[in-house]
Coordinates of C-alpha atoms in Angstrom, one line a residue:
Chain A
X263 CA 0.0 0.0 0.0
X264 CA 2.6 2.3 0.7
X265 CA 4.7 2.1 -2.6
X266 CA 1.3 2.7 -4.3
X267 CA 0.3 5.8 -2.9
X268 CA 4.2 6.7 -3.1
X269 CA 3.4 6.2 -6.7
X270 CA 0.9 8.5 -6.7
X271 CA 2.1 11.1 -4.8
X272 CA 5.0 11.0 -7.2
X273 CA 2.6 11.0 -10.3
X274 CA 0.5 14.2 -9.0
X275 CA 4.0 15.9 -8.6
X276 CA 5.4 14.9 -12.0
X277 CA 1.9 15.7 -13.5
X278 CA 1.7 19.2 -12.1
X279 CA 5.4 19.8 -13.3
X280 CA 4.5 18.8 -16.6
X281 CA 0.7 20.1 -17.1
X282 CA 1.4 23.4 -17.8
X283 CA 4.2 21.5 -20.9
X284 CA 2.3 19.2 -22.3
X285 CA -0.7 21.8 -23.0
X286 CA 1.9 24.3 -24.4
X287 CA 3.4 21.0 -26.5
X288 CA -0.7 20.9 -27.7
X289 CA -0.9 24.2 -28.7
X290 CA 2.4 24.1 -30.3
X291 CA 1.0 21.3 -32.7
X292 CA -2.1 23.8 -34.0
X293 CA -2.4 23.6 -38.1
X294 CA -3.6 27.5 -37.6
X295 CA -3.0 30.4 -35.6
X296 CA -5.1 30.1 -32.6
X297 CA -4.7 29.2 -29.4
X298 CA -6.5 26.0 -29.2
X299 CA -6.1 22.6 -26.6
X300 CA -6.5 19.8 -27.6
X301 CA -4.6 20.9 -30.8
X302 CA -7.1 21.4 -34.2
X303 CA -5.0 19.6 -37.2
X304 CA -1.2 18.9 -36.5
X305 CA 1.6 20.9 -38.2
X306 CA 5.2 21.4 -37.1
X307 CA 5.1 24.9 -39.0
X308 CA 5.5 27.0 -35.8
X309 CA 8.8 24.9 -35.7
X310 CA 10.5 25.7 -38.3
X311 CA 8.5 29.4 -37.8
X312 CA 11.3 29.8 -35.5
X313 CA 14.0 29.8 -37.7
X314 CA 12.5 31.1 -40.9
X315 CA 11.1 34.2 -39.5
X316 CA 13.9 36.5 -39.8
X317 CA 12.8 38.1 -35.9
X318 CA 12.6 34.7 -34.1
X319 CA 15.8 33.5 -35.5
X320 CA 17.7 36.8 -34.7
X321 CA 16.4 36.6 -31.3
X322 CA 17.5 33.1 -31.3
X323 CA 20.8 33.6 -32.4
X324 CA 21.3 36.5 -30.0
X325 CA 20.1 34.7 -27.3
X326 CA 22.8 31.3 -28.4
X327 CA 25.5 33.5 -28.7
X328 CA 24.9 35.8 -25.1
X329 CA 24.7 32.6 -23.4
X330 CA 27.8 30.6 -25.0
X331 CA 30.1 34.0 -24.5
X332 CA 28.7 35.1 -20.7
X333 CA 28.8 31.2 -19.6
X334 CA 32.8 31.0 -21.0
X335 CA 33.2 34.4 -19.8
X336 CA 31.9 33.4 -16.3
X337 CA 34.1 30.2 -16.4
X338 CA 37.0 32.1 -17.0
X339 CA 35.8 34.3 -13.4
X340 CA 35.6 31.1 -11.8
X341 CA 38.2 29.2 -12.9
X342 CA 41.6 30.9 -11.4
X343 CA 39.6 32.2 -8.3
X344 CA 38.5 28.4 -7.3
X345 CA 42.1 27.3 -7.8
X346 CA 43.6 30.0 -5.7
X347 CA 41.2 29.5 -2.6
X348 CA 42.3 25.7 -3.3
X349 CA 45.6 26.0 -3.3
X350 CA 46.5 29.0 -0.9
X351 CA 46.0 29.8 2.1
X352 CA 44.3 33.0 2.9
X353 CA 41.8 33.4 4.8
X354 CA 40.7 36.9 3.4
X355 CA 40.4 35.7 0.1
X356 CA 37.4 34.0 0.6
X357 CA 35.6 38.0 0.4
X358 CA 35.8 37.0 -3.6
X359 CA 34.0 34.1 -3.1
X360 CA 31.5 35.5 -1.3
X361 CA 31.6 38.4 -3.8
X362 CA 30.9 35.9 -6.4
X363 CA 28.0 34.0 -5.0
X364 CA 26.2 37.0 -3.8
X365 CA 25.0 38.2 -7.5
X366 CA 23.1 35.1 -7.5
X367 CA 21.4 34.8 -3.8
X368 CA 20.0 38.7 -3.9
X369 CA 16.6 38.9 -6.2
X370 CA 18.1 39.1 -9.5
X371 CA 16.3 42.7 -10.0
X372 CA 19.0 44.3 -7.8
X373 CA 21.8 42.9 -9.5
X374 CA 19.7 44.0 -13.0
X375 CA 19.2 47.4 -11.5
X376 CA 23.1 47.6 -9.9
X377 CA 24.3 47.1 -14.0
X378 CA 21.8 49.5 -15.3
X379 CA 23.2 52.3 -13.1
X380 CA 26.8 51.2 -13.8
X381 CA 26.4 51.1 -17.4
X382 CA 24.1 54.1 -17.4
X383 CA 27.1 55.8 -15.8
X384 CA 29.7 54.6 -17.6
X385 CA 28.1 55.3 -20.8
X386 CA 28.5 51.6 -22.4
X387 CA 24.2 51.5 -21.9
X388 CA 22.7 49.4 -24.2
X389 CA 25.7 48.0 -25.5
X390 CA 25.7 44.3 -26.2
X391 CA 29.1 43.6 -24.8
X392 CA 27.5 44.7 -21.7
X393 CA 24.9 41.8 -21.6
X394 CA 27.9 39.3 -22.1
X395 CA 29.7 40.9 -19.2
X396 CA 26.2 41.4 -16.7
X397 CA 25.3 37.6 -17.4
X398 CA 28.7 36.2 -16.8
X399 CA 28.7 38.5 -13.2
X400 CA 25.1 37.2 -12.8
X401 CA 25.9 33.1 -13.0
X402 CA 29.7 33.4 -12.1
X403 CA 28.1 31.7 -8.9
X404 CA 26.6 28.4 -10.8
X405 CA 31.2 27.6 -12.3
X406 CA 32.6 28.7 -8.9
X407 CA 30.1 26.6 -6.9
X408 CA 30.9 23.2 -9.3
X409 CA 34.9 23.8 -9.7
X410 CA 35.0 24.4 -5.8
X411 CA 33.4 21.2 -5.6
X412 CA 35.5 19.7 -7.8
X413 CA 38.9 20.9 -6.2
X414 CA 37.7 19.6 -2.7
X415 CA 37.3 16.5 -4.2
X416 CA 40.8 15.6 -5.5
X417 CA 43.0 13.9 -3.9
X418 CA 45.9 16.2 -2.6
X419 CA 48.6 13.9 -2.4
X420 CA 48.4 12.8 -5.7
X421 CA 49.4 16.5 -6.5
X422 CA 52.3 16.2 -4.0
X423 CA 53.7 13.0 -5.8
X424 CA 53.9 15.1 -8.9
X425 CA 55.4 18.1 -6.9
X426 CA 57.9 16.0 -5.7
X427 CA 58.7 14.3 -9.1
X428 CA 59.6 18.2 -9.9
X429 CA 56.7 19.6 -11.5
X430 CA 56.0 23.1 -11.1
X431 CA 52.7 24.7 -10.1
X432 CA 51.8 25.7 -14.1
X433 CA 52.8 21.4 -15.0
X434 CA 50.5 20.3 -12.3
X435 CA 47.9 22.5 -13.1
X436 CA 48.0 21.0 -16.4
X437 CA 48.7 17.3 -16.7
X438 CA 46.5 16.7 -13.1
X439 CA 44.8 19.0 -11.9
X440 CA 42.9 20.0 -14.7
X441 CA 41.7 16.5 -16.0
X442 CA 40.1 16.0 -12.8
X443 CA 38.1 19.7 -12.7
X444 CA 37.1 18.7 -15.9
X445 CA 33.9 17.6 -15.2
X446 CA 33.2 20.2 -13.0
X447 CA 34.5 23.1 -15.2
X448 CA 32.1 21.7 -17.9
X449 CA 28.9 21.0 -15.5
X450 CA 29.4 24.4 -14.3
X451 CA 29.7 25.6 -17.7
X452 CA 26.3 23.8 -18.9
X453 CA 24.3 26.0 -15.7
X454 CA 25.2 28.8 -16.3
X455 CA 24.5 28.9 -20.3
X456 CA 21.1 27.0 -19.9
X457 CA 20.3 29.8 -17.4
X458 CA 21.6 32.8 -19.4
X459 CA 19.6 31.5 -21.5
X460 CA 16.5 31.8 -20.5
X461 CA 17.0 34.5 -18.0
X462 CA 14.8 37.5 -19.1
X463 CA 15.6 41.1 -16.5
X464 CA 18.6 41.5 -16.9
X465 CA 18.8 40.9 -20.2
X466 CA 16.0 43.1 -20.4
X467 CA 18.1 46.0 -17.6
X468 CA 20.9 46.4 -19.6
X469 CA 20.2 45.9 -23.2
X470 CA 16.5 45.3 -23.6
X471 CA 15.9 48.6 -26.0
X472 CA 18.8 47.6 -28.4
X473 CA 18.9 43.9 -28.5
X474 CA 15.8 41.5 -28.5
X475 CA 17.2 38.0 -27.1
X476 CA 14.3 35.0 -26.9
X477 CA 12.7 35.2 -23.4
X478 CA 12.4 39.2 -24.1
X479 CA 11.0 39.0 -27.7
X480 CA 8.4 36.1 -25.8
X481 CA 7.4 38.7 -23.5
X482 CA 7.1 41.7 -25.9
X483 CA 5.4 39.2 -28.1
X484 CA 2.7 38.8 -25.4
X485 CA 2.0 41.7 -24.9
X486 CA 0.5 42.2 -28.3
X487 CA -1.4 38.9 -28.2
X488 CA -0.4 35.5 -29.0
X489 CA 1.4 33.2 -32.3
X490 CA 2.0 29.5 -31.7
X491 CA 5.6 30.2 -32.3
X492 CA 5.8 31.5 -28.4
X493 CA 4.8 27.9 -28.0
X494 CA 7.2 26.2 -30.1
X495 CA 10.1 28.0 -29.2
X496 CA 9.0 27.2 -25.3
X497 CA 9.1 23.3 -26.2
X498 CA 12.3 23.9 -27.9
X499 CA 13.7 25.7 -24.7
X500 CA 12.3 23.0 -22.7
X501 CA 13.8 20.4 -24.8
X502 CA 17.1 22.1 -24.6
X503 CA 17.1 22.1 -20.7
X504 CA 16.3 18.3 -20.5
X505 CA 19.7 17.3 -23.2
X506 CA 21.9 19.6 -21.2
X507 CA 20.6 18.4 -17.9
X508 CA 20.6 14.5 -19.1
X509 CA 24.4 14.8 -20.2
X510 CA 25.7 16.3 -17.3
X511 CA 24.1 13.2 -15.4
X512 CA 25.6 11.2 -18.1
X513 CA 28.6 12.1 -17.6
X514 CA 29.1 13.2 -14.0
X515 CA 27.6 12.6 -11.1
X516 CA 24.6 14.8 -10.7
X517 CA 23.3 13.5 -7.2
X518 CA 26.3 14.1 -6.3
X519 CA 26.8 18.0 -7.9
X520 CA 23.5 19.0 -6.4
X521 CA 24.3 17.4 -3.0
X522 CA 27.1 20.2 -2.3
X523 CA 26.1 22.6 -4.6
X524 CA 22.9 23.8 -1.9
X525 CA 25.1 23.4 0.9
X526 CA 26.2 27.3 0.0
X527 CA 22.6 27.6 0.9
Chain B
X551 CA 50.1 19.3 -2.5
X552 CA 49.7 21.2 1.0
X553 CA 48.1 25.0 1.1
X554 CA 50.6 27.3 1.1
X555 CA 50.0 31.2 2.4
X556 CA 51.4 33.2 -0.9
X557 CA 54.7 34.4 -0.6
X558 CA 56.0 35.8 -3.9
X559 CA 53.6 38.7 -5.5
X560 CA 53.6 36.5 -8.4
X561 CA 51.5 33.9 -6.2
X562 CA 48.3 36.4 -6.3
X563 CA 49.0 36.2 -10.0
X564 CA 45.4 34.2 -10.6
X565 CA 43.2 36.2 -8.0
X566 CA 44.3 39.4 -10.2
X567 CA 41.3 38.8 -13.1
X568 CA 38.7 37.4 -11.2
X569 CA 38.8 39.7 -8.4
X570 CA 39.1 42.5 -10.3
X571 CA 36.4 41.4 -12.7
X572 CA 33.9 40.9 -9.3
X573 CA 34.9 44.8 -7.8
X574 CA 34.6 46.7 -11.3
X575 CA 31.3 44.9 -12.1
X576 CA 30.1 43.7 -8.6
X577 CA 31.0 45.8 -6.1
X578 CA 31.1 49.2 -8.1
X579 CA 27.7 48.9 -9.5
X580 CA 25.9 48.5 -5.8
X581 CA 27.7 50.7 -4.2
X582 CA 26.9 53.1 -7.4
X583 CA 22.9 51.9 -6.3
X584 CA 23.5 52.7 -2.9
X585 CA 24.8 56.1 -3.6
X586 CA 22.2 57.6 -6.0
X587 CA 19.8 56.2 -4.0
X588 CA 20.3 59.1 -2.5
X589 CA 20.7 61.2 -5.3
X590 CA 17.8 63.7 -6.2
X591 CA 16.1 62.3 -9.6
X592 CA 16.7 65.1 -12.6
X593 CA 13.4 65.6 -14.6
X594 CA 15.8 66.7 -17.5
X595 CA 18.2 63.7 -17.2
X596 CA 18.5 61.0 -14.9
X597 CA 19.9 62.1 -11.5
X598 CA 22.1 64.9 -10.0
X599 CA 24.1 63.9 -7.2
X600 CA 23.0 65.7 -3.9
X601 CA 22.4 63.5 0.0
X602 CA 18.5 63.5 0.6
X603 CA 16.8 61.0 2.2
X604 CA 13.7 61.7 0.1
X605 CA 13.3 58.6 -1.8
X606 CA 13.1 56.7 1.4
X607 CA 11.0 58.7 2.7
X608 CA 8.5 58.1 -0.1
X609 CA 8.2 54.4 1.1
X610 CA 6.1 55.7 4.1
X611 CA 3.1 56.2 2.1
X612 CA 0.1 53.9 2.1
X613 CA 0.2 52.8 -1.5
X614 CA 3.9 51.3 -1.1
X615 CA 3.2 49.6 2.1
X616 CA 0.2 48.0 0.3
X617 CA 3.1 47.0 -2.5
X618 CA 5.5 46.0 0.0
X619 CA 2.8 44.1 2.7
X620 CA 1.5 41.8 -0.8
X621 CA 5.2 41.3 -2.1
X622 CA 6.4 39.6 1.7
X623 CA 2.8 38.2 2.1
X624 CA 2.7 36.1 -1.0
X625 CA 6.4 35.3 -1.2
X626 CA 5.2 33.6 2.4
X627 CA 2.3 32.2 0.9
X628 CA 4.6 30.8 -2.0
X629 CA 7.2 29.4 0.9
X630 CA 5.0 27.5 2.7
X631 CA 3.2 25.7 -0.5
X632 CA 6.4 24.7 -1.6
X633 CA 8.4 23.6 1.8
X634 CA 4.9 21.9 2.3
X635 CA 4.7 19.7 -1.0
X636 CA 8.3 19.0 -1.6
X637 CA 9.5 17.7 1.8
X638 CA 7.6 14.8 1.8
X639 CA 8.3 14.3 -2.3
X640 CA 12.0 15.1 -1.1
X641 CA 12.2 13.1 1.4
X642 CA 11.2 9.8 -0.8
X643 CA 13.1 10.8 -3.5
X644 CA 16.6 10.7 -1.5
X645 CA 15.6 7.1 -0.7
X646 CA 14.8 6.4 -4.4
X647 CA 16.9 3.6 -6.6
X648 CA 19.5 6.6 -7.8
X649 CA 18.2 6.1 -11.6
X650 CA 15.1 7.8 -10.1
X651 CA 16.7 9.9 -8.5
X652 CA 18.7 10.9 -11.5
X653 CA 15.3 11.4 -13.5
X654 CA 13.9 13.4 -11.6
X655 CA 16.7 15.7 -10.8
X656 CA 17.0 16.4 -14.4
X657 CA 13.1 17.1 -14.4
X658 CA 13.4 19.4 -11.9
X659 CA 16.7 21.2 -13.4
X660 CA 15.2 21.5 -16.8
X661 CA 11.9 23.2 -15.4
X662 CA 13.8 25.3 -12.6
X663 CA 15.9 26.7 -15.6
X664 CA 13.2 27.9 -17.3
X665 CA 12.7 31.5 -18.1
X666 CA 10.0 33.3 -16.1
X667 CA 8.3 34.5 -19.5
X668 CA 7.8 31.0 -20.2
X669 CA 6.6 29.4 -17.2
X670 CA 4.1 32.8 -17.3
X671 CA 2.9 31.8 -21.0
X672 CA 2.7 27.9 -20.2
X673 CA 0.4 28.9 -17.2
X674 CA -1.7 31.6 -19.2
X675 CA -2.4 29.1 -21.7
X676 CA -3.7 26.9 -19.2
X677 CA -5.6 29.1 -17.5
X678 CA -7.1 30.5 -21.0
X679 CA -10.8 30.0 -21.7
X680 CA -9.9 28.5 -25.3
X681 CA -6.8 26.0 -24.5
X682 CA -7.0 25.8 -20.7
X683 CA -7.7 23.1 -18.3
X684 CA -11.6 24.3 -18.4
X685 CA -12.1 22.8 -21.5
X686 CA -11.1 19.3 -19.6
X687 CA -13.8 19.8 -17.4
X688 CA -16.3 20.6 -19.8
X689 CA -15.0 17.1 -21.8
X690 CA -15.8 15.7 -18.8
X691 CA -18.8 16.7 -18.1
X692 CA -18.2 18.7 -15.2
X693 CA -18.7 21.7 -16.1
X694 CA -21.3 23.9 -18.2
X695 CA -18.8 25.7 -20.7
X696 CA -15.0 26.8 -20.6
X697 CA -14.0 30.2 -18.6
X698 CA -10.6 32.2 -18.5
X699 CA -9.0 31.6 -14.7
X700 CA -6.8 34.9 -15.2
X701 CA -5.8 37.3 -13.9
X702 CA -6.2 36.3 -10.4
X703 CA -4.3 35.9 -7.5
X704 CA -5.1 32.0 -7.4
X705 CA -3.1 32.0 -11.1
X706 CA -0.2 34.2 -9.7
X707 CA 0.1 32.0 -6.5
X708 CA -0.1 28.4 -8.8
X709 CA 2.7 29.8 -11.4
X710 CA 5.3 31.1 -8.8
X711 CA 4.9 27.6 -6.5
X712 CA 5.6 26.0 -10.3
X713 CA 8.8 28.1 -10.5
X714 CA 9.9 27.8 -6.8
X715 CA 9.1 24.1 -6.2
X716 CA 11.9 22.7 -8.3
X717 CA 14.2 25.0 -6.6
X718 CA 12.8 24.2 -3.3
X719 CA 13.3 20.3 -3.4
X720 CA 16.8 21.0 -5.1
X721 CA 17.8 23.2 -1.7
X722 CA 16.4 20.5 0.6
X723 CA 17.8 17.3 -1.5
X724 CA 21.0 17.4 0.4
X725 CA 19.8 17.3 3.9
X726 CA 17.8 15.0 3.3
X727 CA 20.0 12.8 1.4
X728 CA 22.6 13.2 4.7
X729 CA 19.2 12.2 6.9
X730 CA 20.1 9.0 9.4
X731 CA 17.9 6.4 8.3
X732 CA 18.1 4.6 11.3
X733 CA 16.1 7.0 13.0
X734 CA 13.2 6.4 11.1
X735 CA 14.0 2.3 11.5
X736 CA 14.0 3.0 15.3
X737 CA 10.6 4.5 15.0
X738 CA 9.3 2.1 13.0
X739 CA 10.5 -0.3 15.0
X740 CA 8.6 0.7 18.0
X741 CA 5.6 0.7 16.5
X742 CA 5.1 3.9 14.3
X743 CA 3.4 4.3 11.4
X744 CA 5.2 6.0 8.2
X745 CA 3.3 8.8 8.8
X746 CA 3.8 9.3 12.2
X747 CA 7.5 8.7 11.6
X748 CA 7.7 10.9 9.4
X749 CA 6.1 13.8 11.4
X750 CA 7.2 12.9 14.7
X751 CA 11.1 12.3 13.8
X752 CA 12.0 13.2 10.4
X753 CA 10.0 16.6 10.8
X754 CA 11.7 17.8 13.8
X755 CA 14.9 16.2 13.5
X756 CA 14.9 18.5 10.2
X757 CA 13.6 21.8 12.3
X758 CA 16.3 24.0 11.6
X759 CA 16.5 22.5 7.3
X760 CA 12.8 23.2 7.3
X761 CA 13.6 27.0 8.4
X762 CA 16.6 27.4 6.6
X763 CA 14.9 26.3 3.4
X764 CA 11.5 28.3 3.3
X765 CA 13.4 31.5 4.3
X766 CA 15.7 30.7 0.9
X767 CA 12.4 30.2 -1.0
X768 CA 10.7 33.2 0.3
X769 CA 13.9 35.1 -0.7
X770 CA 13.6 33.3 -4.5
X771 CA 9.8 34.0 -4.6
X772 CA 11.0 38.1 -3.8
X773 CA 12.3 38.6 -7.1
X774 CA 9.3 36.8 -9.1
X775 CA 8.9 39.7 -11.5
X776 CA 7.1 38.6 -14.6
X777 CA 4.9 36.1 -13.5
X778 CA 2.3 38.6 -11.2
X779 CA 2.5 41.1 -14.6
X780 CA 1.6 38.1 -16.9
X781 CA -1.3 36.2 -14.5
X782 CA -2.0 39.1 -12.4
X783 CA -4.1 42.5 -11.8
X784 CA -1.7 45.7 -10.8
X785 CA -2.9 45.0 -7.5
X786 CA -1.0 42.0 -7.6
X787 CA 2.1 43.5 -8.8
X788 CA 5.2 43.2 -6.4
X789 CA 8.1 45.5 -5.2
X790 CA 10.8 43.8 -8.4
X791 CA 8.0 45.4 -10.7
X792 CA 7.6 48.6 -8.9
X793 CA 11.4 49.0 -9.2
X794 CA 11.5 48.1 -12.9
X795 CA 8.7 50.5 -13.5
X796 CA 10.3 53.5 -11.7
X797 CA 13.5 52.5 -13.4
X798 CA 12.6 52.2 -16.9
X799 CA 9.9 53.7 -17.5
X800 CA 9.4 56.7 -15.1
X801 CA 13.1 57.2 -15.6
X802 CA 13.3 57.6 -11.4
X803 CA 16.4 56.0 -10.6
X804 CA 17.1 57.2 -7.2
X805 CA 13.4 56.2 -6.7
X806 CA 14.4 52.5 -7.8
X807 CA 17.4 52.2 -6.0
X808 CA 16.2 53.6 -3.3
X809 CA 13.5 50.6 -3.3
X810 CA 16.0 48.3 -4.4
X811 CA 18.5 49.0 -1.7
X812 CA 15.6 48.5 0.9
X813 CA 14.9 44.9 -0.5
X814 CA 18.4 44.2 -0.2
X815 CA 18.4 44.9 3.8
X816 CA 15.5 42.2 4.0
X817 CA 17.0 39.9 2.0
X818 CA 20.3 40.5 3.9
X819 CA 18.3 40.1 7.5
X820 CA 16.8 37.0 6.6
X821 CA 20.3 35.6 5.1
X822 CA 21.6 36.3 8.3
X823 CA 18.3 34.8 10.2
X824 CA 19.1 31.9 8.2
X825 CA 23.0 31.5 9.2
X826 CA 21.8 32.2 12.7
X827 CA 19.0 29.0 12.9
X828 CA 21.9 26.6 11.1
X829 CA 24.6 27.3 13.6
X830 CA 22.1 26.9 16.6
X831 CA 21.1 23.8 14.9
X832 CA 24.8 23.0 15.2
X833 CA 25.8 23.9 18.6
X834 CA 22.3 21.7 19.7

């Protein structure tokens, strides 16, 4: 009885998870242009809408490009600052990595409205650089988080072997150290690009009058009624999500990345 | 390979870009907030720099503590739904076969990522009168015909427990995973029923989790900004809209930060709340 109603309980929770999908998957589906559940006709036009309408692919493209550049960009924060706090000691250091989780934990509008002022100031507003740079500040958590993770878990005397066979810091970092952050570096990597992108106010704060990425042009496209493409391009995003997600388990250990990765929390 | 303490300059070397990366575009932005929030706004431009405490003062009047009252009350509301549903499912998902365990943490990943515009569409589309789950009920029979469920509050409160529940399993996953199972044998043992092992030794054993975890998702339910403009009325609108609005389109920065700021000192009080009930939780 009680692996029944466990079964249950687990199907209720999976089902509210996925209701709100599998209409938008219906909708999707629609041989016209109306919003209409269960789906009238089936067509996969709104599909390929999103890469043969010349505004949904730029905003695609846009949106594939911020994400690939601020996740690398946010990598490259991470990287050096998780080795350091591995490898030295100093206690003060540990400000930056404090520094760098704190974007993350505060509602995102603060950070989005901290980067409008700055950029405002600084006169680089609206700039698309500056969505590259606010995006990689905004998930440099999501890398530093995984790589610390992954630094606390090699083995430190396998460095010291190769320390004492008389390889410097630069040779260690290379031929050991790295292959085993690997994983981590590239998890870390996979966060913070599926979050850039789909993360809509900052995007919006910093560059949302001169460059339309996807979840902005959904939102402006909202306002002014609906097209089935909004719903296409939502299954695509979904779809996205689920492959990145699926080969980070595949090829780490994901119980094991989300076990440490709330104990910041 | 033992930590060292640096010695040579050249052993800061690597803390050089990232630290200087999180002070030019971390540190120098809020403290840029903080400062014109006390700027005075320029009708002409967007600020001159001056020291008045106007823009907090504004706060005081009775149509932002209406704003600010809803935005804690349903970030509440939107805690205690999801600390509610999720620890049970958590708590039988860390004893899972890890394949399920693996499923479903990619389930929940790939719906926690998604964007807030989406999650607001998905919902509004389900809530519509012409797609939505209405036209279920009419199918089957029980109901007379199809209505719209938005805007309402019931429609903001279901979408922003959607976008927090992942997140809220996800932050209670690993205390749960750490949990003693032979506590619950013991229990069992002596006669319990699941359920009143689970609520008379898992529940308080996991006191301080519990708290630590719904003030986390209060905080994440805070800066829900799209979802109250997409299902909601303007009465339903919450302090992260407010802030945008000033912002960008009544050009009131200091207004904004001013705002802004003032969420950060709850969100910094309950942080600190929430370091407080862990280490008590320790030293017990």
């Amino acid at each position: 009885m009680n692996t029944a109603l466990q079964r249950l309980y687990f199907a209720l929770f999976g089902l509210f998870l996925s209701l709100p999908l599998i209409v938008v998957a219906g909708v999707s589906v629609n041989e016209k242009q109306n919003l209409a559940f269960p789906p009238q006709g089936f067509s996969l036009s709104w599909y390929g809408e999103i890469f043969a309408n010349p505004e949904w692919r730029s905003a695609l493209v846009a949106s594939v490009v911020l994400a690939a550049l601020s996740a690398a960009l946010a990598v490259v924060i991470a990287l050096p600052l998780a080795w350091f706090l591995w490898r030295r000691e100093a206690r003060w250091a540990n400000i930056f990595q404090l520094l760098g989780i704190a974007p993350f934990t505060l509602p995102p509008v603060i950070t989005a409205l901290g980067l409008l002022t700055f950029w405002a100031t600084t006169g680089f507003y609206g700039q698309p650089a500056t969505a590259v740079v606010s995006h990689a500040i905004f998930f440099v958590t999501l890398p530093l988080v995984t790589l610390s993770l992954g630094f606390s878990a090699i083995d430190r005397s396998l460095v010291e072997a190769a320390a004492t066979m008389g390889a410097d810091d630069r040779t260690v970092f290379r031929t050991v150290v790295l292959p085993l952050i690997l994983p981590y570096l590239v998890s870390g990597y996979a966060f913070a690009f599926v979050l850039s992108l789909n993360e809509y106010i900052v995007a919006y704060m910093t560059v949302g009058f001169t460059m339309e990425t996807l979840p902005i042009k959904i939102f402006n496209a909202l306002r002014y009624g609906y097209t089935p493409t909004m719903a296409s391009v939502t299954i695509l995003f979904v779809a996205i999500a689920a492959i990145v997600f699926s080969l980070v388990a595949r090829f780490g250990d994901l119980p094991k990345l989300l076990g440490a990765m709330s104990t910041r929390d | 390979m033992r930590r060292e303490p640096p010695q040579k300059f050249s052993d800061y070397g690597p803390l050089l870009f990232p630290a200087g990366m999180l002070i030019v575009f971390f540190v120098v932005p809020f403290t840029t907030m903080i400062a014109v929030s006390f700027f005075r706004r320029n009708p002409a431009g967007f600020y001159s720099p001056d020291f008045v405490f106007d823009n907090y003062a504004r706060f005081l009047s009775l149509f932002f503590g209406k704003v600010l009252g809803f935005s804690l009350g349903l970030a509440v509301a939107v805690a205690v739904c999801c600390v509610v549903l999720a620890l049970p499912f958590t708590y039988l998902l860390a004893r899972s076969k890890r394949r399920t365990q693996v499923f479903w943490l990619v389930a929940l990943l790939s719906v926690l990522s998604l964007s807030e515009v989406i999650i607001g569409f998905a919902w509004s589309t389900l809530f519509s009168r012409t797609a939505g789950i209405t036209n279920l009920l009419v199918t089957l029979g029980l109901m007379q015909e199809a209505v719209a469920l938005n805007p309402s509050f019931g429609a903001v409160l279901t979408a922003m427990v959607y976008q927090a529940l992942p997140y809220t399993v996800l932050v209670l996953y690993p205390a749960l995973v750490r949990l003693d199972p032979t506590l619950t044998e013991a229990a069992r043992t002596l006669g319990a029923s699941p359920l009143k092992a689970f609520f008379t030794v898992v529940v308080p054993a996991l006191r301080n989790t519990i708290i630590a975890t719904l003030i986390m998702v209060f905080i994440f339910a805070l800066g829900s900004y799209l979802l109250p403009q997409i299902l909601g009325r303007p009465q339903h609108w919450t302090l992260s809209v407010l802030i945008t609005d000033q912002a960008i389109y009544q050009s009131n920065m200091p207004f904004a930060a001013a705002m802004a700021v003032f969420l950060v000192l709850v969100t910094l009080g309950l942080v600190a709340l929430t370091v407080y009930a862990g280490r008590k939780g320790e030293a017990a």
